[in-house]
mmCIF file of C-alpha atoms in Angstrom:
data_model
loop_
_atom_site.group_PDB
_atom_site.id
_atom_site.type_symbol
_atom_site.label_atom_id
_atom_site.label_comp_id
_atom_site.label_asym_id
_atom_site.label_seq_id
_atom_site.Cartn_x
_atom_site.Cartn_y
_atom_site.Cartn_z
ATOM 1 C CA GLN A 1345 0.041 -0.092 0.076
ATOM 2 C CA LEU A 1346 2.796 2.399 0.803
ATOM 3 C CA LYS A 1347 4.440 1.630 -2.576
ATOM 4 C CA ILE A 1348 1.201 2.517 -4.342
ATOM 5 C CA LEU A 1349 0.804 5.745 -2.395
ATOM 6 C CA LEU A 1350 4.253 6.720 -3.164
ATOM 7 C CA ILE A 1351 3.775 6.032 -6.889
ATOM 8 C CA LEU A 1352 0.566 8.084 -6.865
ATOM 9 C CA ILE A 1353 2.330 11.017 -5.006
ATOM 10 C CA SER A 1354 5.399 10.970 -7.288
ATOM 11 C CA SER A 1355 3.287 10.944 -10.536
ATOM 12 C CA VAL A 1356 1.347 14.165 -9.559
ATOM 13 C CA PRO A 1357 4.072 16.359 -10.894
ATOM 14 C CA LEU A 1358 4.047 14.400 -14.099
ATOM 15 C CA TYR A 1359 0.245 14.972 -14.588
ATOM 16 C CA LEU A 1360 0.509 18.510 -13.722
ATOM 17 C CA GLY A 1361 3.253 19.083 -16.273
ATOM 18 C CA ILE A 1362 1.133 17.308 -18.988
ATOM 19 C CA PHE A 1363 -1.794 19.434 -17.995
ATOM 20 C CA GLY A 1364 0.256 22.589 -18.155
ATOM 21 C CA ALA A 1365 1.853 21.757 -21.413
ATOM 22 C CA THR A 1366 -1.564 21.057 -22.981
ATOM 23 C CA LEU A 1367 -2.938 24.241 -21.624
ATOM 24 C CA SER A 1368 0.079 26.218 -22.822
ATOM 25 C CA SER A 1369 -0.083 24.760 -26.199
ATOM 26 C CA TYR A 1370 -3.674 25.573 -26.621
ATOM 27 C CA TYR A 1371 -3.182 29.163 -25.344
ATOM 28 C CA PHE A 1372 -0.436 29.932 -27.819
ATOM 29 C CA HIS A 1373 -0.890 27.650 -30.732
ATOM 30 C CA GLY A 1374 -4.396 26.363 -30.630
ATOM 31 C CA VAL A 1375 -7.279 27.814 -32.593
ATOM 32 C CA LEU A 1376 -10.710 28.793 -31.213
ATOM 33 C CA SER A 1377 -12.678 26.675 -33.729
ATOM 34 C CA THR A 1378 -12.327 24.390 -36.820
ATOM 35 C CA GLN A 1379 -14.690 26.837 -38.412
ATOM 36 C CA THR A 1380 -12.981 29.022 -41.036
ATOM 37 C CA ALA A 1381 -15.305 31.867 -41.595
ATOM 38 C CA THR A 1382 -14.925 34.957 -39.626
ATOM 39 C CA ALA A 1383 -18.046 36.144 -37.741
ATOM 40 C CA SER A 1384 -19.428 39.212 -36.024
ATOM 41 C CA ILE A 1385 -20.324 39.053 -32.317
ATOM 42 C CA MET A 1386 -22.080 41.586 -30.080
ATOM 43 C CA ILE A 1387 -20.926 41.717 -26.539
ATOM 44 C CA PRO A 1388 -23.374 43.623 -24.372
ATOM 45 C CA ARG A 1389 -22.230 45.998 -21.651
ATOM 46 C CA GLY A 1390 -21.808 44.305 -18.393
ATOM 47 C CA ALA A 1391 -21.499 40.866 -19.983
ATOM 48 C CA SER A 1392 -19.842 38.266 -17.721
ATOM 49 C CA PHE A 1393 -16.997 36.092 -19.030
ATOM 50 C CA ARG A 1394 -19.321 33.106 -19.179
ATOM 51 C CA LYS A 1395 -21.675 35.152 -21.321
ATOM 52 C CA VAL A 1396 -18.896 36.041 -23.745
ATOM 53 C CA ILE A 1397 -18.045 32.272 -23.855
ATOM 54 C CA THR A 1398 -21.871 31.513 -24.684
ATOM 55 C CA ILE A 1399 -21.844 34.164 -27.440
ATOM 56 C CA LEU A 1400 -18.715 32.722 -29.018
ATOM 57 C CA GLN A 1401 -20.298 29.269 -28.829
ATOM 58 C CA GLU A 1402 -23.518 30.372 -30.324
ATOM 59 C CA GLN A 1403 -21.644 31.646 -33.250
ATOM 60 C CA ASN A 1404 -19.672 28.339 -33.638
ATOM 61 C CA LEU A 1405 -16.496 30.189 -32.848
ATOM 62 C CA LEU A 1406 -15.372 28.200 -29.812
ATOM 63 C CA ASP A 1407 -14.766 24.443 -29.910
ATOM 64 C CA HIS A 1408 -13.297 24.189 -26.405
ATOM 65 C CA PRO A 1409 -15.170 26.425 -23.980
ATOM 66 C CA LEU A 1410 -13.823 24.904 -20.680
ATOM 67 C CA TRP A 1411 -10.056 25.342 -21.872
ATOM 68 C CA PHE A 1412 -10.998 29.020 -23.004
ATOM 69 C CA GLU A 1413 -12.647 29.845 -19.603
ATOM 70 C CA LEU A 1414 -9.657 28.276 -17.661
ATOM 71 C CA LEU A 1415 -7.330 30.354 -19.739
ATOM 72 C CA GLY A 1416 -9.374 33.581 -19.054
ATOM 73 C CA ILE A 1417 -9.290 32.743 -15.299
ATOM 74 C CA LEU A 1418 -5.679 32.091 -15.264
ATOM 75 C CA ARG A 1419 -5.004 35.379 -16.994
ATOM 76 C CA LYS A 1420 -6.960 37.243 -14.492
ATOM 77 C CA ASP A 1421 -7.808 40.028 -16.919
ATOM 78 C CA TYR A 1422 -10.909 38.331 -18.341
ATOM 79 C CA THR A 1423 -13.046 40.856 -16.496
ATOM 80 C CA LYS A 1424 -11.672 43.728 -18.637
ATOM 81 C CA ILE A 1425 -13.431 42.477 -21.833
ATOM 82 C CA LYS A 1426 -15.133 45.374 -23.438
ATOM 83 C CA ALA A 1427 -18.565 45.675 -24.773
ATOM 84 C CA GLY A 1428 -19.193 46.223 -28.609
ATOM 85 C CA GLU A 1429 -19.345 44.434 -31.913
ATOM 86 C CA PHE A 1430 -16.214 42.487 -32.723
ATOM 87 C CA GLU A 1431 -15.081 40.544 -35.758
ATOM 88 C CA ILE A 1432 -13.670 37.187 -34.664
ATOM 89 C CA ASN A 1433 -11.533 35.048 -36.684
ATOM 90 C CA PRO A 1434 -12.049 31.331 -35.485
ATOM 91 C CA GLN A 1435 -8.439 30.572 -36.476
ATOM 92 C CA TRP A 1436 -7.030 33.033 -33.946
ATOM 93 C CA SER A 1437 -5.310 31.675 -30.961
ATOM 94 C CA PRO A 1438 -7.228 31.959 -27.686
ATOM 95 C CA GLN A 1439 -4.380 34.367 -26.482
ATOM 96 C CA LYS A 1440 -5.045 36.640 -29.616
ATOM 97 C CA THR A 1441 -8.823 36.553 -29.084
ATOM 98 C CA LEU A 1442 -8.738 37.465 -25.408
ATOM 99 C CA ASP A 1443 -6.162 40.265 -26.166
ATOM 100 C CA TYR A 1444 -8.431 41.630 -28.868
ATOM 101 C CA LEU A 1445 -11.616 41.481 -26.782
ATOM 102 C CA ILE A 1446 -9.820 43.240 -23.930
ATOM 103 C CA SER A 1447 -8.397 45.865 -26.331
ATOM 104 C CA GLY A 1448 -11.896 47.172 -27.074
ATOM 105 C CA LYS A 1449 -11.100 47.655 -30.677
ATOM 106 C CA SER A 1450 -14.719 46.940 -31.575
ATOM 107 C CA ARG A 1451 -16.084 47.435 -35.085
ATOM 108 C CA LEU A 1452 -17.084 50.947 -35.915
ATOM 109 C CA HIS A 1453 -19.832 52.089 -38.328
ATOM 110 C CA ARG A 1454 -19.834 55.219 -40.254
ATOM 111 C CA PHE A 1455 -22.795 57.186 -40.133
ATOM 112 C CA THR A 1456 -23.223 60.629 -41.618
ATOM 113 C CA ILE A 1457 -25.878 63.054 -40.328
ATOM 114 C CA PRO A 1458 -27.006 65.446 -43.025
ATOM 115 C CA GLU A 1459 -26.997 69.001 -42.049
ATOM 116 C CA GLY A 1460 -30.602 70.174 -41.052
ATOM 117 C CA TRP A 1461 -31.912 66.775 -39.960
ATOM 118 C CA ASN A 1462 -33.763 66.712 -36.587
ATOM 119 C CA PHE A 1463 -33.539 63.923 -34.001
ATOM 120 C CA GLN A 1464 -36.601 62.058 -35.544
ATOM 121 C CA GLU A 1465 -34.986 61.876 -38.953
ATOM 122 C CA ILE A 1466 -31.542 60.926 -37.460
ATOM 123 C CA VAL A 1467 -33.060 57.854 -35.330
ATOM 124 C CA GLU A 1468 -35.076 56.732 -38.343
ATOM 125 C CA LYS A 1469 -31.982 56.481 -40.463
ATOM 126 C CA LEU A 1470 -30.100 54.860 -37.569
ATOM 127 C CA GLU A 1471 -32.683 52.116 -37.477
ATOM 128 C CA GLN A 1472 -32.909 51.733 -41.149
ATOM 129 C CA THR A 1473 -29.207 50.990 -41.372
ATOM 130 C CA GLY A 1474 -29.371 48.538 -38.504
ATOM 131 C CA LEU A 1475 -27.680 50.624 -35.814
ATOM 132 C CA GLY A 1476 -30.340 50.673 -33.133
ATOM 133 C CA ASN A 1477 -34.088 50.791 -32.461
ATOM 134 C CA LYS A 1478 -35.836 54.127 -33.147
ATOM 135 C CA ASN A 1479 -38.225 53.731 -30.051
ATOM 136 C CA TYR A 1480 -35.220 53.270 -27.930
ATOM 137 C CA TYR A 1481 -33.405 56.323 -29.080
ATOM 138 C CA LEU A 1482 -36.787 58.346 -28.850
ATOM 139 C CA ARG A 1483 -37.188 57.176 -25.088
ATOM 140 C CA LEU A 1484 -33.616 58.568 -24.458
ATOM 141 C CA LYS A 1485 -34.170 61.849 -26.183
ATOM 142 C CA ASN A 1486 -36.059 63.197 -23.178
ATOM 143 C CA ASP A 1487 -34.747 60.966 -20.463
ATOM 144 C CA LEU A 1488 -33.200 63.525 -17.875
ATOM 145 C CA ASN A 1489 -31.377 60.692 -16.031
ATOM 146 C CA PHE A 1490 -29.659 59.536 -19.125
ATOM 147 C CA ILE A 1491 -28.808 63.082 -20.336
ATOM 148 C CA LYS A 1492 -27.352 64.029 -16.945
ATOM 149 C CA LYS A 1493 -25.317 60.846 -16.780
ATOM 150 C CA GLN A 1494 -23.633 61.856 -20.095
ATOM 151 C CA GLU A 1495 -22.198 64.943 -18.409
ATOM 152 C CA LEU A 1496 -21.830 66.650 -21.730
ATOM 153 C CA PHE A 1497 -24.854 68.960 -21.595
ATOM 154 C CA PRO A 1498 -25.684 69.632 -17.893
ATOM 155 C CA GLU A 1499 -28.160 72.348 -18.823
ATOM 156 C CA ALA A 1500 -30.000 70.251 -21.468
ATOM 157 C CA ASP A 1501 -33.540 68.783 -20.992
ATOM 158 C CA SER A 1502 -33.581 67.015 -24.384
ATOM 159 C CA LEU A 1503 -30.994 65.615 -26.821
ATOM 160 C CA GLU A 1504 -32.744 67.406 -29.659
ATOM 161 C CA GLY A 1505 -30.068 69.672 -31.224
ATOM 162 C CA PHE A 1506 -27.062 67.911 -29.831
ATOM 163 C CA LEU A 1507 -26.326 65.628 -32.607
ATOM 164 C CA PHE A 1508 -24.178 67.703 -35.115
ATOM 165 C CA PRO A 1509 -22.815 66.915 -38.632
ATOM 166 C CA GLU A 1510 -19.050 65.990 -38.668
ATOM 167 C CA THR A 1511 -19.155 64.662 -35.025
#
């Protein structure tokens, strides 16, 4: 019995080494998914790391969610993932993907506001181009709590007139 116990105890470092090597290999050289097509994901503000993993899985961008979660936890910076729309290449390594999501370099959309347009016209165009919901924007237009939180226009009681061309 003592011999078996000694064998088990002495083999723990070997198993830990194998586990560490596998994890390291996945982190630096593995790919997120066998899928080859880049996909766009939307990470909502305040999303947990598990929610981000779920989003990646729903888009078939993550073949090994447990490994990815473990890597994120070991890095200790998984809580710094930014909200936004991201283009994800499933052939990226987990390291590159985490770095990208933490960087906050989300996808930007060009939107031009023609001079003279009012708030209603602007939000209708935003909705038509897939950049939001008109009714949501219209609710925010006169939401004093939202306006004050922006700290841009402390005297404003509406957002009408605060969206300008070339901004």
